[in-house]
Tab-separated table of C-alpha atoms in Angstrom:
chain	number	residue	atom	x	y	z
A	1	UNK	CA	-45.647	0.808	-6.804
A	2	UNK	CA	-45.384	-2.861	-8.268
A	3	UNK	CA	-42.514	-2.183	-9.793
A	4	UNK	CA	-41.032	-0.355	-7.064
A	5	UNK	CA	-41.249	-3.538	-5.100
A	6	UNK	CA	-40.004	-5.936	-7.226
A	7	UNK	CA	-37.083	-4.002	-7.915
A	8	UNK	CA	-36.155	-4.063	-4.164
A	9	UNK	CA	-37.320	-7.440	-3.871
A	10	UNK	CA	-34.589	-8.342	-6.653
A	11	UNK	CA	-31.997	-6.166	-5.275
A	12	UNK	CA	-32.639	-7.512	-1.826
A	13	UNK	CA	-31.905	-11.301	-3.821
A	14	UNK	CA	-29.045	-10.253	-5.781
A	15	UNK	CA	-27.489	-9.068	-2.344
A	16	UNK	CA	-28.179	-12.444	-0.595
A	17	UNK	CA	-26.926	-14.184	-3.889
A	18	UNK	CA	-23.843	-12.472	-3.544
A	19	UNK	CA	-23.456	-13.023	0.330
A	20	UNK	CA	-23.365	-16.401	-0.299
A	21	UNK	CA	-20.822	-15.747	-2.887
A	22	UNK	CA	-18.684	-14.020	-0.801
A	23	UNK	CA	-17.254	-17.689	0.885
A	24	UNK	CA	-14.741	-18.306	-2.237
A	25	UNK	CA	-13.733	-15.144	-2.994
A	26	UNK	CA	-11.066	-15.140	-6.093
A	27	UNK	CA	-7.133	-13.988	-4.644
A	28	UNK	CA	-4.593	-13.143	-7.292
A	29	UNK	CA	-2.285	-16.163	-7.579
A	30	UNK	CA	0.522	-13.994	-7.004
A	31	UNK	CA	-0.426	-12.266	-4.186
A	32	UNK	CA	1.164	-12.526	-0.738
A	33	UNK	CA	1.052	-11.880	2.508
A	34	UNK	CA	3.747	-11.582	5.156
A	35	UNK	CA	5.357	-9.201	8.172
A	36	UNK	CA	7.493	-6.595	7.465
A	37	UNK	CA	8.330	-6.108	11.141
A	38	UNK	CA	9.023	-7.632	13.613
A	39	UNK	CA	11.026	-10.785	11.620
A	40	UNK	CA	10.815	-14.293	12.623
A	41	UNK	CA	12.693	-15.454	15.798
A	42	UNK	CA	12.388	-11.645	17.139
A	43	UNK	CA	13.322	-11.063	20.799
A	44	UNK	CA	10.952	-7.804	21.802
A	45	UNK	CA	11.037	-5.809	24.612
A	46	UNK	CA	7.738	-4.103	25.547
A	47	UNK	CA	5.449	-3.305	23.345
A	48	UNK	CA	6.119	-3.241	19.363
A	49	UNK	CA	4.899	-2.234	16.331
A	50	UNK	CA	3.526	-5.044	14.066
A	51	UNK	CA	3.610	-4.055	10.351
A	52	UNK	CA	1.554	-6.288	7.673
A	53	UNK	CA	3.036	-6.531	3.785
A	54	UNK	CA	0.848	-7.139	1.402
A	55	UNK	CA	1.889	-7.609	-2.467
A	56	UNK	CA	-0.191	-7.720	-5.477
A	57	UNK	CA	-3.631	-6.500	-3.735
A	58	UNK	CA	-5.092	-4.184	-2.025
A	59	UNK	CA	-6.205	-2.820	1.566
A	60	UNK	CA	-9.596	-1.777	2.188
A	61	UNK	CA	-12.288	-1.890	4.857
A	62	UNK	CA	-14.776	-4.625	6.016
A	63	UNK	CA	-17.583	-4.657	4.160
A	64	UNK	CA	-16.323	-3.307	1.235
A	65	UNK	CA	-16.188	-6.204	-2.083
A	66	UNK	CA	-13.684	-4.383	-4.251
A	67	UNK	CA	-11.861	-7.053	-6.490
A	68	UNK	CA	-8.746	-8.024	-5.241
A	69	UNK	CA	-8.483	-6.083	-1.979
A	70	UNK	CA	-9.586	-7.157	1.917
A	71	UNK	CA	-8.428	-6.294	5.341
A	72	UNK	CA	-5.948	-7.725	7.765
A	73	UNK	CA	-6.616	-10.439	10.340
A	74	UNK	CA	-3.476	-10.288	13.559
A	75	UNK	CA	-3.814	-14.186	14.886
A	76	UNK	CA	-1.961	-14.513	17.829
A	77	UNK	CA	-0.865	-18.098	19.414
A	78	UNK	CA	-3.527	-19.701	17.186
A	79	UNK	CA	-2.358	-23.230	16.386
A	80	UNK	CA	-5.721	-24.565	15.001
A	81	UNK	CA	-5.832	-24.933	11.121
A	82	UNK	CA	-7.705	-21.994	9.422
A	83	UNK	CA	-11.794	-23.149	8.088
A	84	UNK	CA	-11.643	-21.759	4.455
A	85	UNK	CA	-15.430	-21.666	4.324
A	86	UNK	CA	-15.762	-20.463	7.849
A	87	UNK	CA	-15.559	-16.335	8.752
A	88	UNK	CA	-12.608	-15.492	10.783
A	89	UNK	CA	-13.352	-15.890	14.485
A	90	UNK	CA	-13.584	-12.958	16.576
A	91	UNK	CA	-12.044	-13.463	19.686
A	92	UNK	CA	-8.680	-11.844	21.670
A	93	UNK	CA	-6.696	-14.383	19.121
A	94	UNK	CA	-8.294	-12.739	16.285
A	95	UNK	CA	-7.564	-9.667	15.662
A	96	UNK	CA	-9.567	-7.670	12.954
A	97	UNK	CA	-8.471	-4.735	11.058
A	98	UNK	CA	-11.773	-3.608	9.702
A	99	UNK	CA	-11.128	-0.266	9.186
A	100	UNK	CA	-8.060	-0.903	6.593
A	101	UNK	CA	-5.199	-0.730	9.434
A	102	UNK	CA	-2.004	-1.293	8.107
A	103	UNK	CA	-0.233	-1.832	11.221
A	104	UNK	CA	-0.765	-2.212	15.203
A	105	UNK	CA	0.637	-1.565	18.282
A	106	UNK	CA	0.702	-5.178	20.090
A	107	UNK	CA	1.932	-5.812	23.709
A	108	UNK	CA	2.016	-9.079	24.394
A	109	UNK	CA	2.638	-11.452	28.025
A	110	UNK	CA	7.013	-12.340	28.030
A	111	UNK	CA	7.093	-15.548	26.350
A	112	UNK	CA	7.457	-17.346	23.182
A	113	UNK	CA	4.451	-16.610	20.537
A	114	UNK	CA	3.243	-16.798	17.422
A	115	UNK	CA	1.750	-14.255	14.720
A	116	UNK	CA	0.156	-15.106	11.325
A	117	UNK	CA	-1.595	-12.777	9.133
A	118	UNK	CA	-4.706	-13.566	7.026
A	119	UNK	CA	-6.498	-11.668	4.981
A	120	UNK	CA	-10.353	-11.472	4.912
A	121	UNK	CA	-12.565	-10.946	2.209
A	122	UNK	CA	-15.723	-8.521	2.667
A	123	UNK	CA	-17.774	-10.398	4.780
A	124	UNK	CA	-14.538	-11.933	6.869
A	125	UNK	CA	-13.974	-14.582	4.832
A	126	UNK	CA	-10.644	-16.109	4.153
A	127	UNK	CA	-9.764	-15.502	0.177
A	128	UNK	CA	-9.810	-18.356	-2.319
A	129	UNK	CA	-6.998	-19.377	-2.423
A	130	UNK	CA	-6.371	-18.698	1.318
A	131	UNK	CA	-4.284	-14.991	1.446
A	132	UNK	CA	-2.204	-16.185	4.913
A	133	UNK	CA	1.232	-15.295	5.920
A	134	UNK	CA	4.111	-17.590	7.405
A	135	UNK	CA	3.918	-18.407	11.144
A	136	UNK	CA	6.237	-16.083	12.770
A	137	UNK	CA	7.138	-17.054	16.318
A	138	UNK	CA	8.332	-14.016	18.402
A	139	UNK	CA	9.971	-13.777	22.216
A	140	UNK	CA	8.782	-11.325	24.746
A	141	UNK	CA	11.437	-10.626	27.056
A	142	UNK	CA	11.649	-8.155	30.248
A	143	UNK	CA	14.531	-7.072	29.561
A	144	UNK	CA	16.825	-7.606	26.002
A	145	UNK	CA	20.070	-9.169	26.296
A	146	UNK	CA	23.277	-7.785	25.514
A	147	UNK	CA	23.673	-6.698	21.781
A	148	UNK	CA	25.793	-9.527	20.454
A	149	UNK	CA	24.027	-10.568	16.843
A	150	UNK	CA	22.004	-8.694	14.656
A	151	UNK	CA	18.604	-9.801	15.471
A	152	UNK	CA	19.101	-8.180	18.577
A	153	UNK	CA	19.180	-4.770	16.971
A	154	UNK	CA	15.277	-5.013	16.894
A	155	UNK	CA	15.067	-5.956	20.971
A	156	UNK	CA	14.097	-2.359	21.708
A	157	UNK	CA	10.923	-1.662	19.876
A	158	UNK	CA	11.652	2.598	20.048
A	159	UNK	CA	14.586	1.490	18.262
A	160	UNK	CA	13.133	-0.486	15.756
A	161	UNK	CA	10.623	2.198	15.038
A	162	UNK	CA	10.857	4.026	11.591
A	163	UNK	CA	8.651	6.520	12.134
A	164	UNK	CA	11.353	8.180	15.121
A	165	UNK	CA	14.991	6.440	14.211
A	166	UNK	CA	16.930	5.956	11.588
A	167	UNK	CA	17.350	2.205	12.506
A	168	UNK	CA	15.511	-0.468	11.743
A	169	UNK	CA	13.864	0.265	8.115
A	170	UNK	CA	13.547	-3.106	6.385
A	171	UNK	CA	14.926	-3.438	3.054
B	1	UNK	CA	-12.750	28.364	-8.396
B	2	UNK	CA	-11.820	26.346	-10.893
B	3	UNK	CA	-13.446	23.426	-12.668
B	4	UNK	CA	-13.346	20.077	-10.789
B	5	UNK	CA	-11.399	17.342	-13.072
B	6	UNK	CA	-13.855	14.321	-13.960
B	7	UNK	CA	-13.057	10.560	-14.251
B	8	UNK	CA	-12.578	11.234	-17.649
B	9	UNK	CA	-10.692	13.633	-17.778
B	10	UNK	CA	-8.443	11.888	-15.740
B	11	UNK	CA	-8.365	8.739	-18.004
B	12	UNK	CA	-10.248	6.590	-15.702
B	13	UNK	CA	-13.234	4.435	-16.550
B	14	UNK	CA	-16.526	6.957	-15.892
B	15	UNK	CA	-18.871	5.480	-13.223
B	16	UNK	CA	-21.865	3.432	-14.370
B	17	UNK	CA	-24.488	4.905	-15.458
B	18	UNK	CA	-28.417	3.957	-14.177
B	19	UNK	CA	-30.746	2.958	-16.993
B	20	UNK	CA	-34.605	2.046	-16.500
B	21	UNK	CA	-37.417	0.759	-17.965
B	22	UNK	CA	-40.079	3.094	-18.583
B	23	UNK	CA	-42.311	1.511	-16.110
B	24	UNK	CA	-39.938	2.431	-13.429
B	25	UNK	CA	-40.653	5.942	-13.035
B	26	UNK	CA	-40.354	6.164	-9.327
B	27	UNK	CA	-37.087	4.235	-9.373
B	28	UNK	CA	-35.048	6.344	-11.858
B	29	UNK	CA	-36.420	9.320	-9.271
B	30	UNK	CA	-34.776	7.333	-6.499
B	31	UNK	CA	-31.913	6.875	-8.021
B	32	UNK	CA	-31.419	10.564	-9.529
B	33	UNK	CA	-31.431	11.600	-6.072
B	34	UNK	CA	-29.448	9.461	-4.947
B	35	UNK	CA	-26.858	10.263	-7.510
B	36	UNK	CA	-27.295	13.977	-6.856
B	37	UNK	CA	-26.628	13.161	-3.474
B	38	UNK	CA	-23.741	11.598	-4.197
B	39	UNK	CA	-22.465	13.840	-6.540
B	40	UNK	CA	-22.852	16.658	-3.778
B	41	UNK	CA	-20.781	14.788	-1.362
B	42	UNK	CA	-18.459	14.814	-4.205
B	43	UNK	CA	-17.904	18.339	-4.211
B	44	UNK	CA	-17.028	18.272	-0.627
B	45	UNK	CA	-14.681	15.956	-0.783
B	46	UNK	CA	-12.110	18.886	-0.742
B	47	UNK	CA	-12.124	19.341	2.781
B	48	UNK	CA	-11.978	15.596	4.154
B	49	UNK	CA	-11.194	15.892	7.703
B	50	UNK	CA	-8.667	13.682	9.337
B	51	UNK	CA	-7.627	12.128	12.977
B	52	UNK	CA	-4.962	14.875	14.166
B	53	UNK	CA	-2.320	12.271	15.395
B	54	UNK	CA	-2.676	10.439	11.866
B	55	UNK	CA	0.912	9.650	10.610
B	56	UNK	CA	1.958	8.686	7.517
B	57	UNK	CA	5.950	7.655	7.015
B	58	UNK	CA	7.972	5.478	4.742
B	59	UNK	CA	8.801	1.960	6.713
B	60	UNK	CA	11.510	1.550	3.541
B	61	UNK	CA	13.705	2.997	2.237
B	62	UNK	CA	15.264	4.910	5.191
B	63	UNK	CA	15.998	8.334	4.367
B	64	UNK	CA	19.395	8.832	2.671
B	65	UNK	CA	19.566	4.944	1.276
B	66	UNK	CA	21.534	4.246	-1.332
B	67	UNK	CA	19.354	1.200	-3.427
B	68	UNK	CA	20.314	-0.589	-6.287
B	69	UNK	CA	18.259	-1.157	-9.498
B	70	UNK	CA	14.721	-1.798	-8.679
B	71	UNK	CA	13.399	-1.183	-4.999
B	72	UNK	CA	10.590	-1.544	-2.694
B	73	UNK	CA	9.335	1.028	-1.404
B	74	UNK	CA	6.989	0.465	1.722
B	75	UNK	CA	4.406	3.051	2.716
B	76	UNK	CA	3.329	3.297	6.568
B	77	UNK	CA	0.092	4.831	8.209
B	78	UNK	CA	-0.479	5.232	11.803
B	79	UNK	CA	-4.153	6.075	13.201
B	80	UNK	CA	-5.972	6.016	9.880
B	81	UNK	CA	-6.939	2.766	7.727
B	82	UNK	CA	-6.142	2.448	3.321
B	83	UNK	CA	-8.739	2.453	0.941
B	84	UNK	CA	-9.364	1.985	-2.581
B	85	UNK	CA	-9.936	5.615	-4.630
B	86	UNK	CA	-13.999	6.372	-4.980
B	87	UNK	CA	-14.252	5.295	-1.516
B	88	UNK	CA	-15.659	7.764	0.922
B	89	UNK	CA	-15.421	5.006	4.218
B	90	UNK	CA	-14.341	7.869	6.782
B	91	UNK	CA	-10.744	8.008	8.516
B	92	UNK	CA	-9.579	6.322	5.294
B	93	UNK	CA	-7.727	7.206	1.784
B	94	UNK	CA	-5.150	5.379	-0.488
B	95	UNK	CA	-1.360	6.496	-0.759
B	96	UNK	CA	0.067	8.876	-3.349
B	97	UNK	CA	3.923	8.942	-3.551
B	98	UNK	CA	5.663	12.358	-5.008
B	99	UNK	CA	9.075	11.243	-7.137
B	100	UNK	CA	10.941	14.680	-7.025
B	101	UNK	CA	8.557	17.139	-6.396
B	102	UNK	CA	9.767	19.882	-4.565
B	103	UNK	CA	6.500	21.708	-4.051
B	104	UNK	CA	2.867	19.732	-2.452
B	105	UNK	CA	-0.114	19.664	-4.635
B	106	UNK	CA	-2.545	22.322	-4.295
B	107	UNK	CA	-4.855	21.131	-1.233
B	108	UNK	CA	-7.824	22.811	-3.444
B	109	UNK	CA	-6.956	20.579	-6.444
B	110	UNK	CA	-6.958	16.613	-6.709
B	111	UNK	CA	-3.568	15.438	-6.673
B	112	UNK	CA	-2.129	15.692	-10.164
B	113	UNK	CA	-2.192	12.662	-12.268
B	114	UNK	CA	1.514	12.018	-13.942
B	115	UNK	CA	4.746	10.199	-13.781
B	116	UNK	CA	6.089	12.306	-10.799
B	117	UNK	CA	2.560	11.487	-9.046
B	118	UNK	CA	1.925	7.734	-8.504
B	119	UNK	CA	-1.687	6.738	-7.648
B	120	UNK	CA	-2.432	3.534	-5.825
B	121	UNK	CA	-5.678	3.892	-6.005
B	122	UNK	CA	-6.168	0.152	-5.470
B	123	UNK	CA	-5.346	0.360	-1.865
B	124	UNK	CA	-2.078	-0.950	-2.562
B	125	UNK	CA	0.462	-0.371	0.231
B	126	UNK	CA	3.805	-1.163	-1.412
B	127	UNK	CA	5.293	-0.898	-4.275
B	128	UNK	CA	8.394	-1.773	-7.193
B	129	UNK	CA	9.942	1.564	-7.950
B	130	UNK	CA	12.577	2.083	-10.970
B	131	UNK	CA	14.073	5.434	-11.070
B	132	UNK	CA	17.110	6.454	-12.986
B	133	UNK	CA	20.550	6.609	-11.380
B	134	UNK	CA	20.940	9.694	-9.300
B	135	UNK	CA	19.901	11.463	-5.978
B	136	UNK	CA	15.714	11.499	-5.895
B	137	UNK	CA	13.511	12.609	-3.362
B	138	UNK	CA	10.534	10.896	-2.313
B	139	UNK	CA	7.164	11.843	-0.266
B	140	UNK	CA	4.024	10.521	0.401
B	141	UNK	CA	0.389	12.148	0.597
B	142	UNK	CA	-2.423	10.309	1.516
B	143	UNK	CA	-5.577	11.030	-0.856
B	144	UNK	CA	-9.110	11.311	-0.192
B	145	UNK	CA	-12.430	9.662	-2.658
B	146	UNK	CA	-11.837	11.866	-4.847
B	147	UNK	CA	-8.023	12.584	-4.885
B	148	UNK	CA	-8.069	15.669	-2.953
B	149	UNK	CA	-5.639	15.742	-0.207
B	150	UNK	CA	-7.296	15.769	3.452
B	151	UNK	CA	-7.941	19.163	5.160
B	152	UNK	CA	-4.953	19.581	7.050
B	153	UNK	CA	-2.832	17.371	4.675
B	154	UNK	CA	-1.412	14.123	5.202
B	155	UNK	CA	2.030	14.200	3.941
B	156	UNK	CA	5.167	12.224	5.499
B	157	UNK	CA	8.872	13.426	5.728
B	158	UNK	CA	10.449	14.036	2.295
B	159	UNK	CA	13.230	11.211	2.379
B	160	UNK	CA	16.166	11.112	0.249
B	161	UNK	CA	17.216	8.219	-1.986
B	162	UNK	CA	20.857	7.748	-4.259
B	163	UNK	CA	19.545	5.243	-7.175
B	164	UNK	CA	22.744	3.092	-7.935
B	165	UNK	CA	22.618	1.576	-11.670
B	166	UNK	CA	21.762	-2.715	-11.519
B	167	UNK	CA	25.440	-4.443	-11.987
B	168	UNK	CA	24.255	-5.641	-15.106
B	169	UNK	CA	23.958	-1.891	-16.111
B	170	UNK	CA	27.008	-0.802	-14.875
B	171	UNK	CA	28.990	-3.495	-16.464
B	172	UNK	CA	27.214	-2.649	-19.993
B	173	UNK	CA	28.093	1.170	-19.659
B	174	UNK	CA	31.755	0.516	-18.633
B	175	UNK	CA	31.922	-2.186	-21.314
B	176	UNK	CA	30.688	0.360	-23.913
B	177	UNK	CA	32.926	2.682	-22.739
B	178	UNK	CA	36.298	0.748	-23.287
B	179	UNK	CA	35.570	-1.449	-26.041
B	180	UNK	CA	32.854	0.053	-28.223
B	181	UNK	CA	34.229	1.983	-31.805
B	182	UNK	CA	34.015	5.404	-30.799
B	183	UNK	CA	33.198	7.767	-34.127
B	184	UNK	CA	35.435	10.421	-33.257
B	185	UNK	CA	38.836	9.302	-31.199
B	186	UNK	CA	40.087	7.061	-29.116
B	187	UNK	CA	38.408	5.128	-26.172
B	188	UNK	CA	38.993	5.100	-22.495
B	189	UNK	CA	41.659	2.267	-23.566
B	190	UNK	CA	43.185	4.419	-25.887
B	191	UNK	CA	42.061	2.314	-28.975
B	192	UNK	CA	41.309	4.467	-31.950
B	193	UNK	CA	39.197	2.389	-34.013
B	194	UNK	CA	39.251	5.073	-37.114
B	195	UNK	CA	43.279	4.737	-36.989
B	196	UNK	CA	44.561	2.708	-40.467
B	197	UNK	CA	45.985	-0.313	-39.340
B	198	UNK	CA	48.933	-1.545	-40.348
């Protein structure tokens, strides 16, 4: 059973080897990451649906250390710089998309905010070099103001919603 | 029922195979059944259930869009989670998008492999699409491991699209058609290039 043993014993290194790897995980240089809805500068009403592009890689699940694929990360009014060698926090600013979400519903306190997306690596780890979306800064409102320009098309979040309009699919 | 496609018949690299050294007997065992194991998941993969109020739409284009040259084309999934192809995480699958197919694969069969079936078995969620000038229709089906479309299917609306030539195309055609020699008569200018001239 020797054999047996140092077989796991290997495996079980290998595994820790590449744990440690995981920190600088390599990103395609073109790849990108950004919102398809809602767009920067965004008066919302209510609750809305929060889309996440992603060009040139992949979506997966945590835990999973397919080349050139991760999951989503939703931060929300986080102003501190992102740790590259750090996992991404897990708090009600972080939002993790471990299962390979795509998108989320988000209702959110009226007020100005922010959004960025980052993506995370297998073991939560921000890419190398860092996958991370522009800042987006959004405005929660009670009630939308009178349609006047064409941001405000987007105020009603049913309306903005592809999945039951015709209005609001981004080009 | 019929014979179950392989990676390579399909074109795609085979999976890797588990060698030994002689001294690890008990190992190769281990791993034989664990391949087995895995290979009789495989043939279950047919019937991959999914989350009822799973959705799976087209954020862009909008149904009935008339685009111009190259577009993007955005895929959306509500209540489930993407995946790369070969992975059996449950809840998940990668996107498959249908360029004029009027009739849905076979839910007993993978999803065909071929220019009118795109695979992004990457876990891609977007992509560049180039399509001739004309009406096409478009439709997405989400994919299990092993290709096979979930058990009911997911499938989104069947959306419309008019493909309008790039203005560098048009311009080329309608500069070929009024200025080129034209073997056998006149152009649309009414310039007979086979006419003597004087």
């Amino acid at each position: 059973m020797d054999s047996v043993r140092v077989a796991l014993m290997s495996a079980m290194l290998t595994l820790l080897a590449f744990r440690a790897d995981a920190q600088g995980t390599p990103s395609p240089p073109d790849a990108s990451l950004y919102f398809i809805s809602p767009s920067d500068g965004a008066t919302i009403k209510g609750p809305f649906w929060c889309r996440f592009g992603l060009r040139n890689m992949g979506v997966t699940h945590a835990g999973d250390d397919y080349p050139n694929s991760g999951h989503h990360h939703l931060l929300i009014d986080v102003d501190e710089p992102l740790e590259p060698t750090e996992p991404i926090p897990h708090d009600r600013r972080h939002h993790h998309f471990a299962a390979g979400q795509t998108e989320a519903l988000i209702e959110l306190a009226p007020g100005k905010h922010t959004l960025q997306l980052v993506l995370g690596d297998a073991n939560h780890f921000p890419f190398k070099p860092p996958v991370i979306s522009k800042k987006i800064t959004v405005l929660i409102v009670a009630e939308c103001p009178e349609a006047s320009s064409p941001g405000d098309r987007e105020c009603n979040a049913a309306a903005h919603d592809p999945r039951r309009s015709r209005v609001g699919g981004a080009h | 029922m019929p014979p179950r496609t392989t990676h390579a018949d399909r074109g795609l690299a085979a999976p890797t195979e588990v060698k030994g050294t002689p001294s690890m007997n008990l190992t190769r065992v281990a791993m034989v059944s664990a391949v087995l194991a895995l290979l009789s998941h495989a043939a279950y993969g047919q019937g991959t259930p999914r989350p009822k109020d799973a959705e799976l739409y087209f954020i862009s284009p909008e149904d009935g869009a008339t685009v111009t040259g190259t577009f993007k084309v955005r895929f959306g999934l509500s209540k489930m989670g993407v995946t790369h192809g070969g992975d059996a995480y449950p809840n998940s699958g990668h996107h498959h998008l249908l360029i004029d197919v009027d009739q849905l694969p076979d839910p007993g069969e993978p999803i065909p492999l071929d220019k009118s079936h795109l695979h992004f078995g990457a876990g891609e969620t977007e992509t560049d699409l180039d399509l001739p000038p004309g009406e096409h229709t478009l439709q997405l089906e989400l994919g299990d491991a092993n290709h096979f479309p979930f058990d009911p299917p997911v499938v989104s609306k069947r959306i419309t699209v008019t493909v309008r030539a790039k203005y560098t195309e048009r311009r080329r055609s309608r500069h070929k058609r009024l200025h080129e020699p034209y073997v056998n008569g006149p152009n649309a200018n009414g310039w007979d290039w086979n006419r003597p001239q004087r």
